[in-house]
Amino acid sequence: MEMRLERVKGTRDFLPEEMAKRRWVFERVREVFERYNFREVLTPAFEYTDLFRLRSGEEVVKELYAFIDKGGRDVSLRPDMTSSVARLYVNRFQNAPKPVKWYYIANMFRYEEPQSGRFREFWQAGVELIGSDKVEADAEVIALFVQSYLATGLEGFTVNIGDRVLLDEFAKMLGVSDDIGLMRLIDKKDKLSREDFIKALKEFGLNDEGVEKVLSLVEIKGKPDEVLPMAEELFGSGEAKDEISRLYELVDLLDAYGVSKWIRIDLGIARGFDYYTSIVFEAIAPNDLGIGSIGGGGRYDNLIEVFGGKPTPATGFAIGLERLIPVLEWRGLIPEPKLRPDVYVIPIGRERAVKKVAIEVVTALREAGVEADVELTGRKLGKALDYAGRLGVPFVVLIGKRDLEGGRLTVRDMESGEQRAVEIERVVEELTELLGL
RNA sequence: GCCAGGGUGGUGUAGCCUGGUUAGCACAGGGGACUGUGGAUCCCCUAGCCCGGGUUCAAAUCCCGGCCCUGGCCCCA
C-alpha cells in the first residue's frame, strides 16, 4: 500500500532559508506598525461564511475556502482580515476609546487558481484604524503604508490614491446605471491598449462624449499638485468638490508626514468595489516579475454598520507579502540569513566520558548565548569536519581522550585551520571572545 | 470555472518526436579507502518514469481522464 501525500494545490512549504527571509520582512513591518501605536490582534482562521456573505454578497462564496464542519456549521477560511477585525470590533470593542488601532500579520485563504504571486494560502500584514472619519486618519494610515515599505529597504515604489466617491459621482455624471461594471472597466485601463480600452468602453454602451470623459478621468494620474486641478475641472457637483478638497488636505498632511515623494493620484483605481467608500490606494513597485500591486487599502465607513454595529468609520490597508517578498528579493534587499551554528562540538571516538564532556561544553556555550551544535551522528572526525566545513561553521571544538587527560580540548578556526589547546573551563570565554560576543 | 505549456531518484537533467537492452548522467545524502584532523580523489550504497485506464506481443515513450506545477483569463475583498 502506498499513500500519496502531497501538498494541497496552491499551498507551499517554507524551508529554513525562506522562513528566515520572511521573518526578516515580517519583523521590519511589525516594528513600524508598533512605532505608529498599532497593536497586534489575531482572529480565528475561519469564520461563519455568513460574515463574508454579508459583506460582499453571495458571489464571493465561490472564491472562499468554504466548508461545512462536523457540527453542520457553514464556515470559511478568512480571505482577508478586515471582516474578522470588524466583527471583533462589533462584538467587543464598540465602547473602547477611539480610535482603535490594530494590526495583524497572518495567513489568508482564497479558493482561486494559483498564478504569479497568487496562492490559495498567503500572508498579509495590515492595519485597521477604527473610529475616525477624519482625513487625518487616512493620512496616518497612508503614511504608515509608505513607511512599511521603506522599512524593508524598498524605495522604488509609488502609492496611488483614488477615490470611490469621485468614481460614483463620475458614473452618475455619465448616467451609467451599471456603475460597478464601469469601475471594473476603468480598473483595467492599464491592462489594455488605448484602442482596446476605447473599444471596450463603447461596447459597454458609452457614447463618444462618455468615452471622452472616461479618458479625461484616467488622465488624472500623477503628482497631486499637477492632477488635482484637472479633477476640479472635470467634476462639477458639490459632493465631488468636497471630496476633492479632502484629497487636497490629504496630500497636504502626507507632506507633513514626509512621504510626498511616493504619493501619486490615480482616479482610475477602484480596488475592488465591495466595501470601500471614499479614499482608496494601492502600492506599485515596478519589477520584471509580473507582479502588480504589492498592497492596498482604503476607507470603509459602512462595514461595521453592515455587521450590526453602530455606524463607525474605518480605514486600513493590507500588504501582500507574497508579492512584496519576491520584489524585495529581486532588488536584493533581503539579507542572506545565517543558517549555521557559530560553534560545532565534535567528540572524537565513542567513549561515553568524551561524549558527556562534548555535551557539557555545548550546553555551556548555549547558555552563554552562543549558537552551538554538537555532532550527533557518530561520524568519524574526518567526516564531521567535512560537514562543519560545508556548513561554513567558523569554529569547531574537538574533544578527544588525549586532550581530556590534560583537562583541555582543541579549538579549531575553520577558516585558517589553526588549532590550539584550551582549558575546558576557559572554552566559553575563549569562544565568545573569538566570536566577538 | 476556463485556456496554454509542463510533470523522469531529494535537486537538475538525457531518453519521448520515430514504442523494443538492466531508464543514463551530474549534484546532494549514507558508508568505506582513512579507528585524532575538513571541502580533494577513488570505490560502494540509497533513490525515479505523477496517478488511473486504454492501444500493443511490448508503453517513460502513443491515446483518454484525473491530480499537481508554471503562466494567462475570470475574479481580486
XYZ file of C-alpha atoms (C1' of nucleotides) in Angstrom:
514
model
C 0.000 0.000 0.000
C 1.416 3.293 -0.984
C -0.031 6.546 0.173
C 0.486 9.700 -1.717
C 0.930 12.664 0.494
C 1.171 15.832 -1.463
C 0.670 19.458 -0.755
C -2.771 20.798 -1.466
C -2.957 22.846 -4.632
C -1.906 26.438 -4.237
C -0.125 25.902 -0.906
C 3.585 25.981 -0.159
C 6.172 24.603 2.237
C 8.627 27.141 3.568
C 12.171 25.930 4.148
C 14.590 27.424 6.680
C 16.228 29.865 4.288
C 12.922 31.195 3.055
C 11.472 31.309 6.561
C 14.425 33.349 7.755
C 13.898 35.834 4.955
C 10.164 36.005 5.518
C 10.660 36.576 9.203
C 13.089 39.375 8.476
C 10.425 41.114 6.393
C 7.692 40.466 8.967
C 9.846 41.969 11.714
C 10.677 45.118 9.746
C 6.986 45.712 9.125
C 5.950 44.851 12.668
C 8.406 47.355 14.107
C 6.948 50.227 12.100
C 3.386 49.257 12.896
C 4.183 49.392 16.588
C 6.011 52.684 16.283
C 2.760 54.099 14.949
C 0.993 52.708 18.012
C -0.900 49.977 16.246
C -1.329 46.859 18.401
C -1.448 43.278 17.257
C -4.614 41.211 17.099
C -5.304 37.745 15.780
C -8.704 36.313 14.999
C -9.617 32.729 14.103
C -8.509 31.420 10.731
C -12.143 30.637 9.947
C -15.446 32.377 10.462
C -19.058 31.726 9.627
C -19.408 32.060 5.862
C -22.259 34.484 6.512
C -19.736 37.055 7.719
C -18.181 37.252 4.271
C -21.545 36.872 2.567
C -22.885 39.834 4.489
C -20.002 41.968 3.393
C -19.669 41.014 -0.233
C -22.709 39.065 -1.308
C -23.271 35.514 -2.409
C -20.830 35.613 -5.361
C -17.793 35.746 -3.083
C -18.564 32.301 -1.708
C -17.114 30.679 -4.794
C -13.828 32.460 -4.061
C -13.784 31.215 -0.477
C -12.312 28.118 1.052
C -15.738 27.203 2.398
C -16.884 24.011 4.045
C -19.437 22.536 6.411
C -17.885 21.423 9.681
C -18.851 18.336 11.651
C -21.355 20.351 13.643
C -23.064 21.411 10.441
C -21.696 24.969 10.571
C -21.198 26.717 7.260
C -17.705 28.156 7.714
C -14.929 29.625 5.554
C -11.238 30.251 5.944
C -10.695 34.005 6.083
C -9.988 35.568 2.671
C -8.633 38.689 4.389
C -8.583 40.159 7.858
C -10.849 43.171 7.560
C -14.111 41.287 8.053
C -12.842 39.454 11.095
C -11.439 42.593 12.653
C -14.692 44.451 12.037
C -16.590 41.546 13.584
C -14.293 41.580 16.603
C -14.797 45.301 16.953
C -18.580 44.954 16.809
C -18.550 42.055 19.272
C -16.457 43.619 21.982
C -14.866 46.983 21.292
C -17.595 49.413 20.352
C -17.125 51.191 23.651
C -13.338 51.276 23.509
C -11.604 54.668 23.339
C -11.301 55.832 19.743
C -9.521 55.354 17.542
C -8.909 51.643 17.794
C -5.592 50.910 16.090
C -4.938 47.269 15.346
C -2.505 45.395 13.154
C -2.096 41.780 12.094
C 0.349 39.566 10.256
C -1.470 36.414 9.321
C -2.336 33.886 6.650
C -5.385 34.212 4.422
C -7.085 31.746 2.111
C -8.820 32.136 -1.199
C -10.108 29.438 -3.477
C -8.638 30.700 -6.709
C -6.445 29.432 -9.484
C -2.820 29.861 -8.447
C -0.655 32.044 -10.682
C 2.101 34.584 -10.400
C 2.058 35.982 -6.860
C -1.234 34.237 -6.100
C -1.643 31.247 -3.859
C -4.527 29.659 -2.031
C -2.824 30.353 1.250
C -0.947 33.622 1.504
C 0.115 36.136 4.111
C -0.850 39.707 4.675
C 0.416 42.341 7.058
C -2.128 45.049 7.626
C -3.637 47.639 9.902
C -7.146 48.848 10.649
C -7.904 52.229 12.196
C -11.453 52.287 13.500
C -13.406 55.237 14.811
C -12.303 58.299 12.882
C -13.832 59.661 9.712
C -11.293 62.474 9.583
C -8.790 62.852 6.799
C -6.105 62.771 9.495
C -6.869 59.080 9.927
C -6.472 58.448 6.201
C -3.193 60.316 6.236
C -1.885 58.389 9.239
C -2.696 55.078 7.599
C -1.257 56.014 4.215
C 1.911 57.418 5.796
C 2.343 54.162 7.680
C 1.714 52.268 4.462
C 4.620 54.113 2.839
C 6.837 53.710 5.891
C 6.177 49.977 5.980
C 7.717 49.517 2.555
C 10.570 51.879 3.378
C 11.316 49.799 6.474
C 12.079 46.829 4.220
C 14.547 48.925 2.260
C 12.257 49.325 -0.728
C 12.293 52.804 -2.220
C 11.250 52.381 -5.822
C 7.504 52.308 -5.434
C 4.534 54.632 -5.540
C 1.311 54.749 -3.629
C -1.523 55.640 -5.958
C -4.556 57.238 -4.423
C -8.019 57.072 -5.878
C -11.449 57.838 -4.585
C -14.665 55.890 -4.630
C -16.889 58.921 -4.072
C -15.484 60.511 -7.191
C -15.929 57.315 -9.176
C -19.545 57.088 -8.055
C -20.096 60.735 -8.972
C -18.477 60.064 -12.286
C -20.842 57.197 -13.053
C -23.750 59.471 -12.171
C -22.415 62.203 -14.450
C -22.355 59.750 -17.308
C -25.812 58.491 -16.405
C -24.466 54.946 -16.102
C -26.655 52.589 -14.125
C -24.138 49.748 -14.002
C -21.565 51.752 -12.050
C -19.798 48.603 -10.861
C -19.343 47.453 -14.434
C -17.907 50.821 -15.336
C -15.493 50.736 -12.437
C -14.343 47.260 -13.384
C -13.618 48.550 -16.815
C -11.786 51.632 -15.574
C -9.742 49.479 -13.230
C -8.472 47.575 -16.266
C -7.235 50.659 -18.052
C -3.584 49.797 -17.556
C -4.004 46.289 -18.931
C -5.485 47.373 -22.244
C -4.106 49.407 -25.091
C -5.781 52.763 -25.616
C -7.657 51.471 -28.658
C -8.898 48.345 -26.886
C -9.887 50.438 -23.919
C -11.953 52.773 -26.079
C -13.486 49.803 -27.850
C -14.412 48.208 -24.529
C -15.970 51.475 -23.338
C -18.099 51.679 -26.462
C -19.145 48.051 -26.092
C -20.101 48.922 -22.542
C -22.538 51.402 -24.029
C -20.873 54.780 -23.727
C -21.295 57.378 -26.446
C -18.389 59.425 -27.758
C -18.832 62.078 -25.133
C -18.858 59.451 -22.384
C -15.712 57.860 -23.763
C -14.032 61.280 -23.807
C -14.968 61.820 -20.187
C -13.597 58.459 -19.127
C -10.396 59.207 -20.981
C -10.065 62.507 -19.154
C -10.710 60.740 -15.871
C -7.983 58.168 -16.348
C -5.687 61.014 -17.380
C -5.955 62.258 -13.834
C -2.932 60.334 -12.797
C 0.299 61.721 -11.486
C 1.644 64.130 -8.938
C -1.129 65.582 -6.809
C -0.388 69.254 -7.464
C -0.455 68.594 -11.201
C -3.568 66.469 -11.490
C -5.933 67.567 -8.724
C -6.729 70.819 -10.573
C -7.751 68.642 -13.528
C -10.152 66.811 -11.257
C -11.697 70.092 -10.188
C -12.298 70.909 -13.804
C -13.858 67.541 -14.608
C -16.220 67.393 -11.665
C -18.939 69.920 -11.036
C -21.141 68.706 -8.236
C -20.946 69.757 -4.618
C -20.264 66.302 -3.271
C -17.359 65.831 -5.638
C -15.967 69.239 -4.693
C -15.963 68.290 -1.021
C -14.216 65.043 -1.796
C -11.612 66.789 -3.907
C -10.859 69.208 -1.088
C -10.500 66.149 1.136
C -7.859 64.878 -1.265
C -6.126 68.259 -1.215
C -5.971 68.154 2.543
C -4.800 64.556 2.479
C -1.810 65.294 0.272
C -1.020 68.322 2.423
C -0.948 66.144 5.548
C 1.081 63.474 3.778
C 3.596 66.195 3.027
C 3.829 66.862 6.753
C 4.437 63.133 7.260
C 7.343 63.473 4.835
C 6.098 60.852 2.399
C 5.008 63.034 -0.553
C 7.775 61.639 -2.684
C 5.911 58.335 -3.001
C 2.403 59.705 -3.426
C 0.526 59.830 -6.719
C -3.097 60.459 -7.557
C -4.827 57.984 -9.854
C -8.563 58.471 -10.015
C -8.880 55.381 -12.177
C -8.212 52.887 -9.401
C -11.157 51.177 -7.779
C -9.516 48.460 -5.634
C -12.476 46.207 -6.000
C -15.820 47.670 -5.087
C -17.119 45.726 -2.160
C -16.884 47.946 0.826
C -14.648 50.899 0.118
C -16.476 54.177 0.464
C -14.002 57.004 -0.089
C -10.232 57.180 -0.394
C -8.607 54.044 -1.788
C -4.945 53.407 -2.506
C -2.514 50.813 -3.711
C 1.242 50.409 -3.883
C 3.043 49.583 -7.103
C 6.724 48.664 -7.258
C 7.998 48.308 -10.820
C 9.544 44.877 -11.423
C 10.129 42.234 -14.079
C 8.239 39.581 -12.183
C 4.751 40.279 -13.453
C 3.738 41.472 -10.019
C 1.433 44.475 -9.981
C 0.006 45.755 -6.748
C 2.031 44.890 -3.646
C -0.643 46.088 -1.257
C -3.592 48.376 -0.896
C -6.338 49.706 1.250
C -8.857 52.415 1.767
C -11.663 53.816 3.789
C -14.693 51.659 4.609
C -17.250 53.621 6.570
C -20.216 51.256 6.211
C -18.876 47.840 7.051
C -19.245 47.988 10.805
C -22.842 49.053 10.464
C -23.436 46.239 7.997
C -22.152 43.895 10.687
C -24.695 45.232 13.129
C -22.553 47.792 14.924
C -23.159 51.464 15.481
C -22.197 53.365 12.322
C -18.435 53.650 12.663
C -15.933 54.905 10.119
C -12.741 52.962 9.493
C -9.731 52.826 7.250
C -6.885 50.401 6.763
C -4.549 48.576 4.430
C -3.041 45.191 3.774
C 0.396 44.420 2.383
C 0.540 41.273 0.264
C 3.659 39.535 1.497
C 3.750 37.020 -1.351
C 4.024 39.954 -3.687
C 6.301 42.160 -1.652
C 8.862 39.471 -0.818
C 9.669 38.490 -4.427
C 10.082 42.159 -5.281
C 12.458 42.651 -2.340
C 14.384 39.545 -3.397
C 14.525 40.775 -6.944
C 16.065 44.011 -5.704
C 18.462 42.161 -3.422
C 17.132 43.868 -0.315
C 16.725 40.868 1.963
C 19.910 39.948 3.836
C 21.193 36.417 3.411
C 20.256 34.515 6.543
C 22.872 32.733 8.612
C 21.745 29.127 8.728
C 24.596 27.568 10.642
C 25.895 27.451 14.184
C 28.895 29.524 15.244
C 30.483 26.619 17.034
C 30.357 22.913 16.338
C 31.469 20.494 19.023
C 32.878 17.161 17.886
C 33.593 14.323 20.300
C 36.293 12.052 18.985
C 35.630 8.370 19.455
C 32.708 6.605 21.026
C 33.655 6.758 24.668
C 30.866 7.907 26.889
C 33.070 10.160 29.029
C 34.141 12.054 25.908
C 30.589 12.383 24.636
C 29.490 13.710 28.007
C 32.153 16.396 28.008
C 31.058 17.370 24.500
C 27.503 17.787 25.729
C 28.645 19.759 28.745
C 30.660 22.068 26.527
C 27.865 22.659 24.006
C 25.427 23.264 26.850
C 27.727 25.813 28.463
C 28.155 27.574 25.130
C 24.401 27.654 24.541
C 23.808 29.034 27.988
C 26.315 31.769 27.219
C 24.220 32.726 24.198
C 26.370 31.096 21.535
C 24.627 29.320 18.673
C 26.306 25.985 19.119
C 25.736 22.478 17.882
C 27.157 19.083 18.709
C 27.921 16.131 16.466
C 25.076 13.640 16.864
C 25.514 11.029 14.165
C 28.646 9.272 15.409
C 30.555 10.190 12.261
C 34.271 9.895 12.267
C 36.331 13.016 12.761
C 37.167 13.494 9.108
C 33.531 13.403 8.035
C 32.491 15.590 10.933
C 34.977 18.279 9.919
C 33.835 17.897 6.365
C 30.270 18.520 7.493
C 31.250 21.568 9.561
C 33.244 22.907 6.649
C 30.386 22.572 4.196
C 28.088 24.357 6.602
C 30.573 27.182 6.978
C 30.867 26.881 10.729
C 33.643 29.265 11.819
C 34.832 27.391 14.916
C 34.948 23.750 15.873
C 35.696 22.325 19.281
C 37.384 18.928 19.199
C 37.188 16.776 22.277
C 39.246 13.615 22.463
C 40.652 11.371 25.124
C 44.207 12.636 24.643
C 43.400 16.314 25.275
C 40.991 15.447 28.016
C 43.693 13.785 30.046
C 45.344 17.201 30.339
C 41.988 18.889 31.129
C 41.919 20.516 27.709
C 40.236 20.435 24.377
C 41.057 21.779 20.950
C 39.548 24.888 19.379
C 39.915 24.965 15.620
C 39.498 28.023 13.431
C 37.943 26.535 10.313
C 38.942 29.393 8.104
C 42.671 29.382 8.858
C 42.927 25.802 10.048
C 44.757 26.969 13.169
C 44.200 24.968 16.306
C 45.037 25.474 19.895
C 44.570 23.665 23.147
C 42.265 25.384 25.606
C 41.472 24.530 29.218
C 37.966 23.157 29.482
C 36.869 25.841 31.954
C 38.079 28.582 29.631
C 36.454 27.393 26.429
C 33.280 29.501 26.692
C 35.277 32.626 27.422
C 37.687 31.868 24.588
C 34.961 31.323 22.010
C 32.749 34.246 22.966
C 35.831 36.393 22.557
C 36.710 34.900 19.188
C 33.132 35.454 18.030
C 33.088 38.986 19.357
C 30.061 38.371 21.568
C -14.750 27.750 -13.525
C -11.967 28.438 -18.479
C -7.261 28.419 -21.654
C -1.935 27.299 -22.876
C 2.558 24.752 -21.704
C 4.628 21.190 -18.499
C 5.410 16.585 -14.797
C 11.730 11.065 -15.217
C 15.520 9.367 -7.827
C 15.970 14.817 -2.823
C 17.708 18.610 -6.895
C 18.950 19.448 -12.145
C 18.576 16.599 -16.449
C 19.171 12.526 -21.004
C 15.780 9.226 -23.165
C 9.769 10.647 -25.652
C 9.040 13.048 -31.858
C 10.367 7.572 -34.667
C 7.233 2.200 -28.595
C 11.706 -2.759 -28.020
C 18.880 -3.710 -23.538
C 19.116 -3.672 -16.684
C 15.880 4.117 -17.692
C 21.788 7.076 -18.450
C 24.422 11.382 -16.268
C 25.618 15.229 -12.605
C 24.908 17.168 -7.848
C 23.076 16.057 -2.981
C 22.651 12.076 1.005
C 24.821 7.494 3.696
C 29.156 4.259 4.161
C 34.265 2.972 3.115
C 39.519 3.656 1.459
C 41.460 6.961 6.282
C 39.615 3.592 14.441
C 42.613 12.128 16.179
C 42.077 16.379 11.610
C 37.647 19.274 6.646
C 35.691 20.909 1.366
C 40.134 16.775 -2.997
C 40.313 11.696 -5.143
C 38.579 6.670 -5.727
C 35.002 2.710 -4.526
C 30.227 1.051 -2.757
C 25.189 2.054 -1.314
C 20.381 4.670 -1.112
C 16.800 6.625 -4.525
C 12.949 7.791 -10.085
C 9.335 7.390 -15.169
C 2.674 11.905 -11.108
C -1.968 8.585 -10.743
C -5.599 5.546 -13.312
C -7.444 3.476 -17.718
C -6.754 2.290 -23.000
C -3.917 0.718 -27.613
C 0.047 -3.038 -28.336
C 3.433 -9.142 -28.256
C 5.724 -4.857 -25.768
C 4.474 1.919 -23.009
C 8.741 6.707 -19.574
C 7.608 6.935 -24.941
C 1.176 6.756 -28.373
C -4.311 7.924 -26.766
C -8.061 9.380 -22.852
C -9.294 11.053 -17.896
C -7.622 12.864 -13.227
C -4.021 15.210 -9.955
C -0.163 18.680 -9.466
C 3.240 22.662 -11.337
C 4.099 27.371 -14.352
C 1.677 31.246 -16.608
C -2.815 33.746 -18.628
C -8.362 34.734 -18.315
C -12.403 35.437 -14.757
C -12.169 37.499 -10.043
C -9.099 40.142 -6.807
C -12.468 41.631 -0.678
